[in-house]
Amino acid sequence: MHTSTVGILGGGTMGAGIAQVAAMHGWMVELREVDEPTARRAVDSIVRRLDQLAEKGRLTPEERDDAESRLCLARCPDCLGDCELIIEAIVERLDVKAAAFRELLPSLRPDAILATNTSSLSVTTLGEAVGQPQRLVGMHFFNPAPLMKLVEVIAGERSDAAAVDRVAQIAQQWGKVVARASDSPGFIVNHVARPYYLEAFRILEAGHAAVEEIDAAMRDVGGFRMGPLELADLIGMDINTAAARSVWEQLGRPALLEPSALQERIVAAGHLGRKAKRGCYDYAVEPPAPAIEVERRPIELTGAERDLVARIAQRGAVKPGSDLQNYIFARILVCIFAQAAMACRRGVAQREDIDTAMRYGVNYPRGPFEWMRLIGPDLCDQWLAALAASSGSDRYRLAPLAEVAG
Ligand code: NAI
């Protein structure tokens, strides 16, 4: 049987994870790093994970051995000469990524596809910097790559359609679910997910609810696996704010995505989340304790607002909660819907791909469009209008969801 070979540039968090996925699905892997000891460490880390899977019975001893035998160190550019696909997962800098590809070009098969795992750079611009825009495709995995099901496949403006299709097919062969996106800031997930964090910080900053109340509402009422504030701590507050700022700037500063001043103050104080042992929570104690104090200004809902959020929770929540919980859930959720609608209008992706991306890339219990239809887009529009009226902010004055709900 003909065995396919993938070259992977970078054996850090993402590169090692992607290499593991490919090797476990029968592909030969040529892993290239900055030097041999670093490459060796990356392979060792993959082999340790294969051992753990074998110990848990998720891989048979033969499958473990086969996967290990497919991992090779690419000591020179020519080692990548057989590869059908090269995926780069190196530092997030366009010049470094472009130089890494350019160095390899003379050694590669003329039909080898080049793929980038970038989270924030333009696939089109990188393809042009490499000098081969038709061969370059975005192949965006999520961390940890062996566990997260989603791969966003991104067509650059000049990507060859056959190359894009082939990348999608390979991702599926590797057991992944594919969402296709155009080359736009944050692609799907890192774009549509922004209000999950931003609205949570706005509710916190306004003093309407405490850190743990916001997280609990989204978990218990919304059915999300993690609340937005604990998730921002896990991602890293610096990474999360940088993504927020970059998407906001690149999209022309839409009011809905305006970065949170409170979150930026948290970053400036060095409270970067779990990795710094402090963010929205203090991780020096067990269980972690809320670490952000704000002056409480309880929300006063009118009868009509209370009724709206109760109806939204009735239809869309796993379990409707208190007025405050329903308010938190309904407010954060419709802002995600609004962002999903904006992404759809801008041609970032189709509704089905946006739903797939949010379910498999960040484990949302439902895709935004499916959820919007379940609740009723008219009801969501009424709630956005109520938020616009009560806040006096343009942020919630948005094009009707009913037009794009599908
Ligand atoms: P990392 O810092 O863990 O790993 C990068 C690796 O690339 C390092 O081991 C480094 O030695 C190696 N490297 C640097 N220059 C190289 C070169 N010229 N040739 C070969 N190897 C080289 O970084 P991480 O987190 O794995 O990110 C890599 C890429 O994946 C970035 O573009 C990032 O935006 C993207 N990404 C990261 C995610 C995450 O959650 N960490 C999720 C999805 C995408």
XYZ file of C-alpha atoms in Angstrom, residues 137-370:
234
model
C -3.914 26.701 2.318
C -4.901 27.388 5.929
C -5.228 24.248 8.076
C -6.098 25.511 11.531
C -6.086 22.910 14.293
C -7.179 23.545 17.864
C -5.279 22.842 21.042
C -4.832 20.030 22.043
C -4.772 18.843 18.417
C -5.171 15.114 19.183
C -8.359 15.804 21.174
C -10.040 18.754 19.497
C -12.131 17.602 16.572
C -12.194 20.755 14.486
C -9.946 21.815 11.653
C -10.759 25.109 9.947
C -9.721 24.857 6.303
C -9.043 28.286 4.900
C -8.829 29.184 1.253
C -6.542 32.111 0.577
C -7.662 34.447 -2.190
C -5.388 32.684 -4.670
C -5.373 29.166 -3.225
C -5.919 26.408 -5.778
C -9.396 24.926 -5.163
C -8.078 21.369 -5.608
C -5.443 21.972 -2.914
C -8.113 23.305 -0.525
C -10.323 20.264 -1.180
C -7.406 17.898 -0.666
C -6.519 19.516 2.685
C -10.147 19.133 3.811
C -10.113 15.495 2.719
C -6.870 14.777 4.600
C -8.221 16.410 7.774
C -11.285 14.155 7.541
C -9.090 11.128 6.964
C -7.324 12.061 10.205
C -10.638 11.853 12.055
C -11.335 15.596 12.112
C -14.456 17.602 11.409
C -13.875 20.336 8.837
C -15.323 23.832 8.717
C -14.416 25.863 5.667
C -13.720 29.545 6.019
C -12.519 32.408 3.913
C -9.293 34.200 4.743
C -10.577 36.670 7.321
C -9.461 37.821 10.784
C -9.781 35.049 13.362
C -11.334 32.774 10.686
C -14.534 31.393 12.313
C -13.939 30.356 15.905
C -11.619 33.121 17.056
C -13.949 35.655 15.467
C -17.409 34.403 16.492
C -16.338 33.486 20.052
C -15.224 37.019 20.959
C -18.491 38.162 22.616
C -18.437 35.103 24.900
C -15.562 36.736 26.773
C -16.221 40.412 26.049
C -19.836 40.513 27.236
C -18.846 38.582 30.365
C -16.230 41.241 31.159
C -18.765 44.003 30.482
C -21.316 42.450 32.850
C -18.569 42.077 35.454
C -17.295 45.626 34.997
C -20.825 47.024 35.313
C -21.074 45.266 38.686
C -24.173 43.336 37.643
C -22.728 39.981 38.658
C -19.627 38.500 40.283
C -17.006 36.383 38.512
C -18.338 33.066 39.784
C -21.974 34.018 39.066
C -21.208 34.748 35.430
C -19.322 31.483 34.954
C -21.969 29.455 36.776
C -24.780 30.955 34.683
C -23.072 30.016 31.428
C -22.335 26.494 32.650
C -25.548 25.685 34.485
C -28.085 27.609 32.426
C -26.258 27.729 29.089
C -24.734 24.249 29.118
C -21.256 25.529 28.191
C -18.434 23.348 29.507
C -16.583 26.311 30.989
C -17.675 29.785 31.928
C -16.138 32.668 29.943
C -13.962 34.023 32.742
C -12.473 30.704 33.822
C -11.927 29.911 30.136
C -10.106 33.237 29.598
C -7.890 32.273 32.565
C -7.161 28.902 30.984
C -6.381 30.353 27.548
C -4.221 33.064 29.126
C -5.555 36.547 29.653
C -2.777 38.049 27.502
C -3.492 35.693 24.583
C -7.231 36.296 24.910
C -6.935 40.111 24.951
C -4.419 40.084 22.100
C -6.860 38.026 20.005
C -9.700 40.392 20.949
C -7.708 43.471 19.971
C -6.371 41.976 16.753
C -9.793 40.821 15.482
C -11.401 44.139 16.499
C -8.726 46.179 14.690
C -8.727 44.014 11.577
C -12.525 44.107 11.291
C -12.570 47.915 11.419
C -13.331 48.324 15.133
C -16.969 47.195 15.355
C -18.604 48.375 18.609
C -19.683 44.853 19.575
C -16.068 43.699 19.665
C -14.533 46.670 21.422
C -11.905 45.318 23.837
C -12.778 45.348 27.529
C -10.951 47.983 29.582
C -11.310 45.814 32.684
C -9.706 42.839 30.949
C -6.823 44.984 29.732
C -6.267 46.261 33.300
C -6.132 42.645 34.491
C -3.430 41.910 31.895
C -1.493 45.071 32.809
C -1.474 43.916 36.444
C 0.191 40.681 35.314
C -2.801 38.546 36.228
C -2.536 36.417 33.119
C -4.673 33.514 34.274
C -3.818 30.001 35.337
C -0.243 30.136 34.094
C 0.389 33.149 36.417
C -1.652 31.529 39.197
C -3.966 34.519 39.078
C -6.450 35.979 36.631
C -10.173 36.262 37.253
C -9.550 33.601 39.891
C -6.755 33.061 42.402
C -5.211 29.636 41.691
C -2.923 29.668 44.724
C -5.854 28.340 46.741
C -7.873 25.179 46.206
C -10.538 25.438 44.903
C -9.601 28.608 43.010
C -11.276 31.701 44.475
C -12.682 34.695 42.550
C -10.044 37.426 42.436
C -11.765 40.431 40.839
C -13.696 42.788 43.082
C -16.091 45.267 41.498
C -18.617 47.581 43.046
C -21.971 45.780 42.867
C -24.716 47.558 40.924
C -27.514 45.009 40.739
C -29.307 44.903 37.439
C -32.883 46.103 37.534
C -34.871 44.427 34.804
C -38.190 45.825 33.670
C -41.109 43.404 33.528
C -40.740 43.174 29.752
C -37.008 42.457 29.991
C -37.569 39.809 32.642
C -40.142 38.196 30.412
C -37.820 38.290 27.377
C -34.862 36.664 29.121
C -37.138 34.070 30.715
C -38.539 33.131 27.297
C -35.059 32.945 25.787
C -33.917 30.706 28.655
C -37.061 28.603 28.396
C -36.363 27.854 24.767
C -32.584 27.875 24.640
C -31.175 26.976 28.051
C -30.453 23.532 29.405
C -32.123 24.692 32.610
C -33.597 28.179 33.088
C -32.276 29.883 36.207
C -32.836 33.024 38.261
C -33.602 36.355 36.569
C -29.925 37.317 36.857
C -28.759 33.985 35.430
C -31.212 34.192 32.547
C -30.066 37.757 31.898
C -26.377 36.766 31.774
C -27.108 33.792 29.534
C -29.405 35.693 27.164
C -27.112 38.698 26.886
C -23.926 36.768 26.138
C -25.703 34.339 23.830
C -27.397 36.900 21.575
C -24.126 38.767 21.213
C -22.558 35.518 19.940
C -25.515 35.187 17.557
C -24.970 38.757 16.368
C -21.310 38.063 15.728
C -22.129 34.824 13.896
C -24.618 36.753 11.761
C -21.980 39.376 11.015
C -19.499 36.647 10.013
C -22.099 35.132 7.699
C -22.910 38.509 6.132
C -19.222 39.235 5.589
C -18.779 35.916 3.793
C -16.431 34.472 6.424
C -18.248 31.148 6.186
C -21.628 29.591 5.599
C -24.067 29.026 8.453
C -23.472 25.274 8.623
C -19.701 25.755 8.796
C -20.065 28.364 11.536
C -22.251 25.978 13.543
C -19.784 23.120 13.038
C -16.842 25.301 13.990
C -18.363 26.501 17.258
C -19.529 23.033 18.290
C -16.245 21.277 17.582
C -13.682 24.072 17.992
C -14.879 25.418 21.354
C -17.398 22.744 22.345
C -20.452 25.004 22.357
C -23.516 22.887 23.118
C -25.139 24.071 19.867
C -24.086 26.022 16.824
C -25.208 29.676 16.924
C -27.586 29.416 13.952
C -29.180 26.210 15.149
